[in-house]
mmCIF file of C-alpha atoms in Angstrom:
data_model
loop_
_atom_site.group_PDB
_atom_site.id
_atom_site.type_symbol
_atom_site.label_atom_id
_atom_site.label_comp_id
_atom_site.label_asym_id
_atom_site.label_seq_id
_atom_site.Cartn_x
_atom_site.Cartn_y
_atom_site.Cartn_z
ATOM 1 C CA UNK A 56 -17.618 7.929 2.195
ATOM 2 C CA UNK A 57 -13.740 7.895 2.576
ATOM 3 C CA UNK A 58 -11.699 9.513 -0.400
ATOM 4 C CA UNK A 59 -7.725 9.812 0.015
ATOM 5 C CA UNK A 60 -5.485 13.036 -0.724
ATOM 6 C CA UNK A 61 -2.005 11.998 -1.477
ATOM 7 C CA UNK A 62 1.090 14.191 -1.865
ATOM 8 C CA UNK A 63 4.240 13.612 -2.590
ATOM 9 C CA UNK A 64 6.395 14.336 0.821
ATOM 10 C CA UNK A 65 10.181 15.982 0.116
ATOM 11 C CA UNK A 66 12.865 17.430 2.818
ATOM 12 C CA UNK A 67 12.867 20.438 0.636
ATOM 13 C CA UNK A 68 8.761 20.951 0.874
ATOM 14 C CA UNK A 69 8.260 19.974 4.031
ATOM 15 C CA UNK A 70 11.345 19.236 6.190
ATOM 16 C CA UNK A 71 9.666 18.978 9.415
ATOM 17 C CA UNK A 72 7.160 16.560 8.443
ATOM 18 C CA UNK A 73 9.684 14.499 5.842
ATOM 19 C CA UNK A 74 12.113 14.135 9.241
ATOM 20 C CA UNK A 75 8.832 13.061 11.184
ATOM 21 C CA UNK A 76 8.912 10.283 8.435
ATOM 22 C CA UNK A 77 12.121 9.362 8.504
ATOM 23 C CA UNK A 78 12.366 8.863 11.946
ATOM 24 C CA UNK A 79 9.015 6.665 12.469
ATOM 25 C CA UNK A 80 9.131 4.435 9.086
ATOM 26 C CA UNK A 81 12.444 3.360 10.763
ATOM 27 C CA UNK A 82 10.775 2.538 14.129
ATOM 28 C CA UNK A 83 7.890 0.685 12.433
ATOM 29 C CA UNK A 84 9.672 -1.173 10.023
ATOM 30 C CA UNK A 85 12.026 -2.961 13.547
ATOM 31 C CA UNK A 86 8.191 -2.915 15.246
ATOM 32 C CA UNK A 87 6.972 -5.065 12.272
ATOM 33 C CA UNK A 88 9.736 -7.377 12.091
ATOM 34 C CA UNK A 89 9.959 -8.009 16.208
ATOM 35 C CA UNK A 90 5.845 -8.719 15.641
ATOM 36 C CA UNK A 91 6.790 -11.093 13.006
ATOM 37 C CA UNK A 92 9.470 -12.781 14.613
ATOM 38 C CA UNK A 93 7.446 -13.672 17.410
ATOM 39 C CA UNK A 94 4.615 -14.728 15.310
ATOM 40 C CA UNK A 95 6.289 -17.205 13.130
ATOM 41 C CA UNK A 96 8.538 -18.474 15.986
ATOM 42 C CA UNK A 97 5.331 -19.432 18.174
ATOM 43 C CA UNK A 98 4.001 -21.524 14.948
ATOM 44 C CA UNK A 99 7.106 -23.468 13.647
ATOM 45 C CA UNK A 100 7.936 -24.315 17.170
ATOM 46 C CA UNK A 101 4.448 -24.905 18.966
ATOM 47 C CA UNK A 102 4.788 -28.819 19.046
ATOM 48 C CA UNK A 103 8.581 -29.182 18.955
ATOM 49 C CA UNK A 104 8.749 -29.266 23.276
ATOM 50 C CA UNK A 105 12.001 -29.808 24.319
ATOM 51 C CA UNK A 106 13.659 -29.687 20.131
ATOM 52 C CA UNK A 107 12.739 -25.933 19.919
ATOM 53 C CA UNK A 108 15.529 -23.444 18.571
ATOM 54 C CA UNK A 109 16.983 -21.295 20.620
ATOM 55 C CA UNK A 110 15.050 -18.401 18.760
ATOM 56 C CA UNK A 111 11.755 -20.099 19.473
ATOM 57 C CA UNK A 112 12.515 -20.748 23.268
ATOM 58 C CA UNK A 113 13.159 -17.470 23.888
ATOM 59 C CA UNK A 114 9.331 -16.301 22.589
ATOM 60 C CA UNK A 115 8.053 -19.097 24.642
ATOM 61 C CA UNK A 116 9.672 -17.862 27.924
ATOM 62 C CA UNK A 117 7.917 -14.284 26.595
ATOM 63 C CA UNK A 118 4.978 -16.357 26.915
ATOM 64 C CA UNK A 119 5.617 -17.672 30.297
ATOM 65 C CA UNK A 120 5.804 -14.351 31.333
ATOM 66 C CA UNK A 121 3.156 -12.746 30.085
ATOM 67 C CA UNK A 122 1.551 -15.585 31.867
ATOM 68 C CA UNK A 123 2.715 -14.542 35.525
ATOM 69 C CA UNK A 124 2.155 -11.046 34.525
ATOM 70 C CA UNK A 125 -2.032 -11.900 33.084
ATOM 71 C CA UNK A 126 -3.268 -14.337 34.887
ATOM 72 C CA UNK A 127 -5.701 -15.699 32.730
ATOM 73 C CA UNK A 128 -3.396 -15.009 29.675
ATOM 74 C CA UNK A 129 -3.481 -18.037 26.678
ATOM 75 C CA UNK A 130 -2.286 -18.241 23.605
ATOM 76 C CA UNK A 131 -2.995 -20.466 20.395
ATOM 77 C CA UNK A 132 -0.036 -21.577 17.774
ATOM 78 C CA UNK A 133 -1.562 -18.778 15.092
ATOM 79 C CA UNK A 134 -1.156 -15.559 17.612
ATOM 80 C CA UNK A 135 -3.904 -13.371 17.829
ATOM 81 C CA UNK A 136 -3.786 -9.567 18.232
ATOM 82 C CA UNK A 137 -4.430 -9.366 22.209
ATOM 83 C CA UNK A 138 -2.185 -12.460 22.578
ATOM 84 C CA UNK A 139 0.866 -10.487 21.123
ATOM 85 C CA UNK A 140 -0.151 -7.255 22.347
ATOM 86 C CA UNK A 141 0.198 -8.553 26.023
ATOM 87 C CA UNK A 142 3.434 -10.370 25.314
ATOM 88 C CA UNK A 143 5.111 -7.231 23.570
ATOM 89 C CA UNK A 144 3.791 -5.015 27.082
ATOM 90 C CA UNK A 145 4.724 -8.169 29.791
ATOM 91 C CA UNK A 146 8.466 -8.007 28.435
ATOM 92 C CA UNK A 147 8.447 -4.370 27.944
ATOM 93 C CA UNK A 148 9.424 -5.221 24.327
ATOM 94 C CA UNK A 149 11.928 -2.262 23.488
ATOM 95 C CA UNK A 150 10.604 -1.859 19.642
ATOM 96 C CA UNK A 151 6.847 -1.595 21.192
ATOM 97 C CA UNK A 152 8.081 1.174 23.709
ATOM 98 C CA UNK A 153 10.407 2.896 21.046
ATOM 99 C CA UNK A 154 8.530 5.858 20.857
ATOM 100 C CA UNK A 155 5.432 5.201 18.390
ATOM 101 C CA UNK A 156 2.248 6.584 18.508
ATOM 102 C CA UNK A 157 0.513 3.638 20.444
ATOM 103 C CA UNK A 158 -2.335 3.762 17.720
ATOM 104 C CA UNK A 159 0.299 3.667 15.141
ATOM 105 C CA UNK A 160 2.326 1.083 17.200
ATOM 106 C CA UNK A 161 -0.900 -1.080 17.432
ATOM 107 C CA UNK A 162 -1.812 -0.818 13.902
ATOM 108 C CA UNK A 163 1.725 -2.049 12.670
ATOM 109 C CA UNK A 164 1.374 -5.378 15.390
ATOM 110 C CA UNK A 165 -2.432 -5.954 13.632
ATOM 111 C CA UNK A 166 -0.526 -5.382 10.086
ATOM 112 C CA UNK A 167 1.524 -8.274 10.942
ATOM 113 C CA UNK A 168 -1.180 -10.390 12.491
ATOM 114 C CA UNK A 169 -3.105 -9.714 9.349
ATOM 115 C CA UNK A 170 -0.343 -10.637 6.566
ATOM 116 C CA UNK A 171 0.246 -13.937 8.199
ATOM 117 C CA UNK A 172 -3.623 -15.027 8.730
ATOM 118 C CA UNK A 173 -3.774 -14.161 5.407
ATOM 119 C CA UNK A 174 -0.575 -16.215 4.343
ATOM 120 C CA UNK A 175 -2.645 -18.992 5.982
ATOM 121 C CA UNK A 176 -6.001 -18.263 4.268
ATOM 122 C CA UNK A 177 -4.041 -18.500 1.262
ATOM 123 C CA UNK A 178 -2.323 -21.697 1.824
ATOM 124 C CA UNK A 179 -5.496 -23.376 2.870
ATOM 125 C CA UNK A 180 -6.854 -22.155 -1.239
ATOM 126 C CA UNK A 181 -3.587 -23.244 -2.817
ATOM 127 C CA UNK A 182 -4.116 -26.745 -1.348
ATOM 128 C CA UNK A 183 -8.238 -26.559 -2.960
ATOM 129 C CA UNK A 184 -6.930 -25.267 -6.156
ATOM 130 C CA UNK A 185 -2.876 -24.758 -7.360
ATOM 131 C CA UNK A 186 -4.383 -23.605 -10.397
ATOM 132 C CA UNK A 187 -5.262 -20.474 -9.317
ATOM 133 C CA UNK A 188 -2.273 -19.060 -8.153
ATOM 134 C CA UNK A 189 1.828 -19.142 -9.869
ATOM 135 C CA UNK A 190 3.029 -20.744 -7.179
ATOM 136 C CA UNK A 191 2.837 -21.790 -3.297
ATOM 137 C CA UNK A 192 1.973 -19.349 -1.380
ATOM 138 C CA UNK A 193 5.489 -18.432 0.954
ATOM 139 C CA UNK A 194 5.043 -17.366 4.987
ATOM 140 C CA UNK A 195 5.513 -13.835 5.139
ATOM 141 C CA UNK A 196 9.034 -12.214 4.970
ATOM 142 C CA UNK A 197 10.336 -9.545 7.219
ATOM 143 C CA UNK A 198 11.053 -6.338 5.978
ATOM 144 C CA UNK A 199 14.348 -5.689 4.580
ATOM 145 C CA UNK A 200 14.165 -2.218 3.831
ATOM 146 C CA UNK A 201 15.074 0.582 6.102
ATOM 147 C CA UNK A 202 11.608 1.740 6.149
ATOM 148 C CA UNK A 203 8.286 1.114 6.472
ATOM 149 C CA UNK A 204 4.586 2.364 5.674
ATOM 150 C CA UNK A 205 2.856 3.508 8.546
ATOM 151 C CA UNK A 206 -0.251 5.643 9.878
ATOM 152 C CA UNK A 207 -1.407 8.065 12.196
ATOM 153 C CA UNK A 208 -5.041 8.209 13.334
ATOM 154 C CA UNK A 209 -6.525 11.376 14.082
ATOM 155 C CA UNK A 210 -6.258 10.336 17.772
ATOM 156 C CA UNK A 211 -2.621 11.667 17.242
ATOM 157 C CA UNK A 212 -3.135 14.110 14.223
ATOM 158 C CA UNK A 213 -5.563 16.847 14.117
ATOM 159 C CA UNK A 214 -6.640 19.472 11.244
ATOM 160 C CA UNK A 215 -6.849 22.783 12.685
ATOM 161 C CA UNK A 216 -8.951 25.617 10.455
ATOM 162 C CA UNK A 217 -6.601 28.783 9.614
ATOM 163 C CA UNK A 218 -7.345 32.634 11.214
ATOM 164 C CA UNK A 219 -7.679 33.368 7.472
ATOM 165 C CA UNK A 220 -9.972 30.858 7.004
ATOM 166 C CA UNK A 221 -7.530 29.641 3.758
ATOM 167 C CA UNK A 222 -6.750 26.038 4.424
ATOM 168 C CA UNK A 223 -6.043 24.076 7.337
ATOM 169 C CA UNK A 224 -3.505 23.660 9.915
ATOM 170 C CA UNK A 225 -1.858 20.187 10.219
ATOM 171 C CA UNK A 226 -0.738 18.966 14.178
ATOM 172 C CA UNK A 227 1.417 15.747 14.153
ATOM 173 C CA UNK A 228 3.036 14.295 17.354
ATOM 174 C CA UNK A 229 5.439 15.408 19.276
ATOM 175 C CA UNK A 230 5.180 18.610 17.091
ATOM 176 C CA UNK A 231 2.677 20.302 20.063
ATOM 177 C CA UNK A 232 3.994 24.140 18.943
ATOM 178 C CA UNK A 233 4.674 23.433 15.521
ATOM 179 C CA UNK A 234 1.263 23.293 13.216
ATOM 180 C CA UNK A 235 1.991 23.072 9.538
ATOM 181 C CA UNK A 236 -0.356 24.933 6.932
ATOM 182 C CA UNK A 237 -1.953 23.084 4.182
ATOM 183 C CA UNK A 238 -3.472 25.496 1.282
ATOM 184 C CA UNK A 239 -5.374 22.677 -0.549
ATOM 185 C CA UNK A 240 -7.472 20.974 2.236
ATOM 186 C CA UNK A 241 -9.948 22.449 3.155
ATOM 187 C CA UNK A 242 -10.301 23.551 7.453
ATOM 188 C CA UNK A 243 -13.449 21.569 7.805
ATOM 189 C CA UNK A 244 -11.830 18.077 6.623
ATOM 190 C CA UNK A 245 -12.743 15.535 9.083
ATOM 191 C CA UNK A 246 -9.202 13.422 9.022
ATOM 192 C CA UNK A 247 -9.590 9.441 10.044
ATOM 193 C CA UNK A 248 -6.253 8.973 9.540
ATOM 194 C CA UNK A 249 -2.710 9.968 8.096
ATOM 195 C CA UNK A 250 -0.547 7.294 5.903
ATOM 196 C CA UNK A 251 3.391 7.507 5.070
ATOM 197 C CA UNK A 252 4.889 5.504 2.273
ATOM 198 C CA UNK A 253 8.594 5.602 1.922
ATOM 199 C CA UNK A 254 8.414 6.209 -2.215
ATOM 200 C CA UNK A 255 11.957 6.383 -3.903
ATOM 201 C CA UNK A 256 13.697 8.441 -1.044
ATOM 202 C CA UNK A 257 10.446 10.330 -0.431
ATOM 203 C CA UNK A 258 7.076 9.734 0.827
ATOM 204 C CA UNK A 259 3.614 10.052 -0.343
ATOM 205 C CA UNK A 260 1.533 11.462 2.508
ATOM 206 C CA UNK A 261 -2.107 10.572 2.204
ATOM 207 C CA UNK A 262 -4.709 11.919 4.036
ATOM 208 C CA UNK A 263 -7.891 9.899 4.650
ATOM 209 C CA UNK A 264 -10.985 12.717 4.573
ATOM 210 C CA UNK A 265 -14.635 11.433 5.240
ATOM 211 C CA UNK A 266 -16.340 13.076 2.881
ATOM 212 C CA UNK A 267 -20.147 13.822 4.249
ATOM 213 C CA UNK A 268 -21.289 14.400 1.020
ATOM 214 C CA UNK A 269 -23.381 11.485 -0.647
ATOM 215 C CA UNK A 270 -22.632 10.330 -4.310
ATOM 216 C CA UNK A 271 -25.117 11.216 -6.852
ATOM 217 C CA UNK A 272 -26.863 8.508 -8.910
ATOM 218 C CA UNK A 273 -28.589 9.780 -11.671
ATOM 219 C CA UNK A 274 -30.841 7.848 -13.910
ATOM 220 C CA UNK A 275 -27.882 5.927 -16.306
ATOM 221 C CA UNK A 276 -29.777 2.893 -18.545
ATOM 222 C CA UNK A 277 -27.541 2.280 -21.007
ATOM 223 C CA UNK A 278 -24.642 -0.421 -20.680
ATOM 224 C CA UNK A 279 -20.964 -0.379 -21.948
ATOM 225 C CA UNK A 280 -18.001 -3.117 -22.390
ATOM 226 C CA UNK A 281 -14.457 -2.239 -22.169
ATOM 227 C CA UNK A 282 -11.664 -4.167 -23.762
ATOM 228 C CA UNK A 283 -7.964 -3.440 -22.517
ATOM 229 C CA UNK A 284 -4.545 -3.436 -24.752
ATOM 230 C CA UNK A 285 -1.419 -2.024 -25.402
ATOM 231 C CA UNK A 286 -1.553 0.210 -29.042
ATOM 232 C CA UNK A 287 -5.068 1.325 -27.730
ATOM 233 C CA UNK A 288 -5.133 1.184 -24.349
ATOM 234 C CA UNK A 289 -8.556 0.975 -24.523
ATOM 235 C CA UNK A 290 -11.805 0.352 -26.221
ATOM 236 C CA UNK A 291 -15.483 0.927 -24.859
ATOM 237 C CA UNK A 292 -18.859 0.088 -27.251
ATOM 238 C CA UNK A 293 -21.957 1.282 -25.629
ATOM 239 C CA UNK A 294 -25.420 0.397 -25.966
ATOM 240 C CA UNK A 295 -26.559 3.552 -27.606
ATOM 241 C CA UNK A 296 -24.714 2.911 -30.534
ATOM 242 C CA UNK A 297 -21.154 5.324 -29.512
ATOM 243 C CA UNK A 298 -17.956 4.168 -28.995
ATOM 244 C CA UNK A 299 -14.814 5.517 -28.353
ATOM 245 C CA UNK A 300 -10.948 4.242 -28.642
ATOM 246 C CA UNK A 301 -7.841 5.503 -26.026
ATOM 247 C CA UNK A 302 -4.370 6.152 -27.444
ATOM 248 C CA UNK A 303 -1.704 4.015 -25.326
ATOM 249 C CA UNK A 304 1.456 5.119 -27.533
ATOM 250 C CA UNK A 305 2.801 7.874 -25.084
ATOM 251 C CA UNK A 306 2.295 4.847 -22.348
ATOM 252 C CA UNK A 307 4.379 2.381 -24.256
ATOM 253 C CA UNK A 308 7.109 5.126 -25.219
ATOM 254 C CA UNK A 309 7.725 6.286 -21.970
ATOM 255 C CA UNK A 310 7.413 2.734 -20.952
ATOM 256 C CA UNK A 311 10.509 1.539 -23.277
ATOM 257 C CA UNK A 312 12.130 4.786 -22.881
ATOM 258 C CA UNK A 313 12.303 3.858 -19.123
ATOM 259 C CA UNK A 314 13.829 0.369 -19.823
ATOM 260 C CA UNK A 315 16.504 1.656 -22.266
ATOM 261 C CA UNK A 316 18.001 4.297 -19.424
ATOM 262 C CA UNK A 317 17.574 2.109 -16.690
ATOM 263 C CA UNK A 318 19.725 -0.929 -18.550
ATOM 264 C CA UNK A 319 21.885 1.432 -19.402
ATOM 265 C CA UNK A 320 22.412 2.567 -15.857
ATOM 266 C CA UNK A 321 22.431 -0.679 -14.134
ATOM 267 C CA UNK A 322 25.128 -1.905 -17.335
ATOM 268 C CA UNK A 323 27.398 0.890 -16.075
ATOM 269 C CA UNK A 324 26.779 0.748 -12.281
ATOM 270 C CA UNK A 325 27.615 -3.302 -12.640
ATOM 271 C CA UNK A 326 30.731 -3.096 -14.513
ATOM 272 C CA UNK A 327 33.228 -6.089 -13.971
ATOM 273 C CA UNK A 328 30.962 -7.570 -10.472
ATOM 274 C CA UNK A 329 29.269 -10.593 -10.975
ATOM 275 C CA UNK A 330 25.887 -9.311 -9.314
ATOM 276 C CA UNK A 331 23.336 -7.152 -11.279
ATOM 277 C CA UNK A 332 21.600 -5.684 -9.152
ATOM 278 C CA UNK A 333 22.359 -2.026 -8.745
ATOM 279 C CA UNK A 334 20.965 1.159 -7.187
ATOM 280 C CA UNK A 335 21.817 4.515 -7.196
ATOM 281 C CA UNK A 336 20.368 7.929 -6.976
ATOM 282 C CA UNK A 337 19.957 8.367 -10.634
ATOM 283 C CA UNK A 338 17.934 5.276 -11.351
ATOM 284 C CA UNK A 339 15.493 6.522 -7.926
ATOM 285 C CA UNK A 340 14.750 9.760 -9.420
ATOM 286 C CA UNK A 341 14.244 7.138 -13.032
ATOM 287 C CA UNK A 342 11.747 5.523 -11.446
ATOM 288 C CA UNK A 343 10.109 8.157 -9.755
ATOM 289 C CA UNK A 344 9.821 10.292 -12.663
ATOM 290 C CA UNK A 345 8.425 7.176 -14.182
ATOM 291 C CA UNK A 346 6.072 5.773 -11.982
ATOM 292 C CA UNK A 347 4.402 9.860 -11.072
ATOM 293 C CA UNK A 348 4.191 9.767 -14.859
ATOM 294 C CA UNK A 349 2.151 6.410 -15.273
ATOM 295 C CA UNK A 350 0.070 7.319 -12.421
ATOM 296 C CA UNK A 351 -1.162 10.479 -14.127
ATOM 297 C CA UNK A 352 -1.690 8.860 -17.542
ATOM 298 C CA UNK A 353 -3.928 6.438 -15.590
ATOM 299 C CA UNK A 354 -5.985 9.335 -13.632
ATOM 300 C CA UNK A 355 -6.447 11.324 -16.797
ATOM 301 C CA UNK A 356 -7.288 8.133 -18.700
ATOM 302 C CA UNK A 357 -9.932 7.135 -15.705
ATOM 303 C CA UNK A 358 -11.262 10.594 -15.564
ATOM 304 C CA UNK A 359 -11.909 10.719 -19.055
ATOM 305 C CA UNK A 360 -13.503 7.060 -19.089
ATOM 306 C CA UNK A 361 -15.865 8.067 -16.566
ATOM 307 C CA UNK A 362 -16.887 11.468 -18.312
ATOM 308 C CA UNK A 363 -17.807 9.316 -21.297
ATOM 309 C CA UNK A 364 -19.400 6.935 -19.392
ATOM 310 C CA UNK A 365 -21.876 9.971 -17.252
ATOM 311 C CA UNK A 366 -22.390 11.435 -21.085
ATOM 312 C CA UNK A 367 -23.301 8.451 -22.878
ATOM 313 C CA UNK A 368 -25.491 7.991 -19.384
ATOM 314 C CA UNK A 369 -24.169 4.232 -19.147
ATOM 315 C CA UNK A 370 -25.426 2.948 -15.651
ATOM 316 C CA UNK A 371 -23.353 -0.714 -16.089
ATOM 317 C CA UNK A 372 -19.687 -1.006 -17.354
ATOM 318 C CA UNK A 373 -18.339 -3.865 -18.020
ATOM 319 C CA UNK A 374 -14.513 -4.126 -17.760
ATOM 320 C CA UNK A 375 -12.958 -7.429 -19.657
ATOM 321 C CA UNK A 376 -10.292 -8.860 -18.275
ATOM 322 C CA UNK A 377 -8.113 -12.704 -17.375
ATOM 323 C CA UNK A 378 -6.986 -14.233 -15.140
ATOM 324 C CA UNK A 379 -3.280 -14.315 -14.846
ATOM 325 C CA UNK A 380 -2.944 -12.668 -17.841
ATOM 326 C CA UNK A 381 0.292 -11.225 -17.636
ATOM 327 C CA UNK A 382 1.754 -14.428 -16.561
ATOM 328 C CA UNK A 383 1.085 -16.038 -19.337
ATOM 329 C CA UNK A 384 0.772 -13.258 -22.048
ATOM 330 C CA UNK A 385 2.256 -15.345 -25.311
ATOM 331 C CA UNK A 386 2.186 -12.887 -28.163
ATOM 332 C CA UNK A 387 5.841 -12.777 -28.846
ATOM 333 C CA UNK A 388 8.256 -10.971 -27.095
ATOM 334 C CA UNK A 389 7.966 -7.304 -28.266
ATOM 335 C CA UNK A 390 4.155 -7.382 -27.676
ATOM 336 C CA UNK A 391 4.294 -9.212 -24.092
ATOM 337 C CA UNK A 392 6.937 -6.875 -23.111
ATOM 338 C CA UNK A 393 4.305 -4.041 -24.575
ATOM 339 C CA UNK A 394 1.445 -5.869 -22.671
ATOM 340 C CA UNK A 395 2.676 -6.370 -19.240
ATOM 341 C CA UNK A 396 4.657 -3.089 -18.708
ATOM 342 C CA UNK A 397 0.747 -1.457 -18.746
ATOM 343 C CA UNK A 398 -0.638 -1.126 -15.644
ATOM 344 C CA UNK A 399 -3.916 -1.944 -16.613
ATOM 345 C CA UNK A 400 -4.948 -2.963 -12.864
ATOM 346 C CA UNK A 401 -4.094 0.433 -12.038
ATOM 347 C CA UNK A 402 -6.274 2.036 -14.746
ATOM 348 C CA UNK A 403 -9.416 -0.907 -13.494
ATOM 349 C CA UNK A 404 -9.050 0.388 -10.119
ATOM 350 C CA UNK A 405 -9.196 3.909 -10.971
ATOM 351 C CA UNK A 406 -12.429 3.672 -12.815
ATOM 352 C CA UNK A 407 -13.735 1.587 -10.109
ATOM 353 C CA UNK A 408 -13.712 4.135 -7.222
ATOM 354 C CA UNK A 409 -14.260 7.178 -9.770
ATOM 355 C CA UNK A 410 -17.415 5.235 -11.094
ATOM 356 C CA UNK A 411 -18.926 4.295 -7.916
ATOM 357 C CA UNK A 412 -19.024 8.436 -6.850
ATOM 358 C CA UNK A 413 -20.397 8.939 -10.632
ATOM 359 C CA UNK A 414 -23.249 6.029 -9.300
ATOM 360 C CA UNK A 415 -21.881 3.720 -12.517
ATOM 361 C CA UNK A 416 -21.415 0.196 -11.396
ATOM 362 C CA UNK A 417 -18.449 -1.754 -12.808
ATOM 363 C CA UNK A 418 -18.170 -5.550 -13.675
#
């Protein structure tokens, strides 16, 4: 099975790598958006003929010559992945050719592909069923920010083992004489692939490990539910008679101590404009203080979920939750604002993947 390793990418820890970063999220985030672009453009203008925009007849004469340059070459109004991959190469598209990876470059015009079939897929289930969703779904957007997540497969990347046998050493491209050591993975990790999220002016580096060693699944009969809140973050009740309650309170006090010094900031940084949206470096370190904060509240809550859960030998968890929940959370407004600043999807998924190692299946 897969398992990820994620670290939390700085130019002052690793300024090789973090410039690495820098200078491909900016490459894939213009890749993405040309993909897009020529995406949406083929659909809203497939049966306009001669009332096309000028935007969308200048994709269609990218079509016509990726036509003279495959000769069998077709296309359908919802582009597929080869489709767009031989239109990008037949007009030498100058965001394909920027200098990507092509396995990264190729993965960030199947991203694209992906988000708007699935736009689709989801507009087909709004029309079944509005009910399910809090509003229409919208075509995808292109991305506004400066960066963008991308990957490297271990076609490009490569973990070498150390002389000291302490570690590994990490090879990234165009970095041929330059290998990186890594103390905490070990130099027989078999890397699939290498992911960079921009994250508040840094990146979290995650590497994807297959891990050759099978889950254990011992002999676990009894059954547990799971109720989620605020106060007590959460409640289990197991079939052998035990149960057990989680404290939320440091959650919800860092949670409104976060609020207070961001509407503070944001009051300050917004003085006399009429717009209130603000950002500055202050309220990026805020948040990532924050958000490194929830996420380890969550692990240590998960962790400690699933210890309970392998000690009270409970095979079957069961996990309560609603739908749209948070949406429409009407328990005045001190306890929905307690509520839905929780990440309680967070904490679900956690147990989820740390159960399914343990051999505990979750409902």
């Amino acid at each position: 099975m897969k398992k990820a390793v994620p670290m939390i990418l700085s130019e002052d820890n690793f300024k090789q790598i973090f410039a690495f970063a820098e200078q491909y999220s900016k490459l894939a985030k213009a890749l993405y958006n040309a993909a897009l672009f020529r995406i949406r453009q083929v659909f809203t203008g497939w049966d306009k003929g001669d009332n096309r925009t000028p935007l969308e007849q200048s994709v269609f004469d990218e079509i016509e010559c990726a036509k003279e340059a495959y000769g069998k070459f077709s296309c359908r109004r919802v582009l597929s992945y080869p489709s767009l991959d031989k239109i990008l190469r037949a007009n030498r598209n100058p965001d394909f050719f920027a200098g990507l990876p092509m396995q990264t470059a190729q993965s960030i015009v199947r991203q694209a592909i992906t988000d708007f079939k699935a736009w689709l897929e989801a507009l087909k289930a709004y029309k079944k069923d509005p009910s399910s969703f809090t509003g229409k779904p919208k075509m995808p957007g292109y991305c506004k920010a400066d960066k963008k997540t991308f990957k490297v497969t271990n076609q490009d990347a490569a973990l070498y083992p150390t002389k000291d046998g302490k570690g590994c050493l990490l090879k990234l491209p165009k970095m041929d004489h330059n290998r990186i050591p890594f103390s905490y993975l070990k130099d027989t990790s078999n890397l699939r692939e290498i992911v960079f999220k921009p994250y508040y002016g840094k990146y979290i580096m995650t590497f994807i490990i297959e891990d050759m060693v099978p889950p254990f699944y011992p002999d676990l009969p009894n059954m547990a539910g799971m109720d989620l809140g605020t106060d007590n973050i959460a409640a289990i009740a197991c079939t052998d008679g035990s149960s057990v309650v989680y404290k939320g309170g440091a959650i919800l006090s860092a949670n409104q101590f976060f609020a207070k010094q961001k509407a503070s900031a944001v009051s300050i940084l917004t003085k006399g404009k009429k717009h209130r949206h603000a950002s500055s470096a202050f309220l990026s370190n805020l948040s990532l203080k924050h958000d490194c904060f929830l996420k380890d509240q969550m692990h240590k809550l998960s962790t400690a979920i699933v210890r309970y859960c392998i000690a009270h030998r409970i095979g079957i968890l069961v996990v309560g939750t609603n739908r749209l929940w948070k949406q429409h959370a009407s328990m005045s407004k001190k306890n929905n604002q307690k509520f839905v600043s929780i990440p309680h999807e967070k904490l679900r998924l956690m147990i989820s993947y740390k159960a399914l190692v343990a051999g505990i299946e979750v409902i």
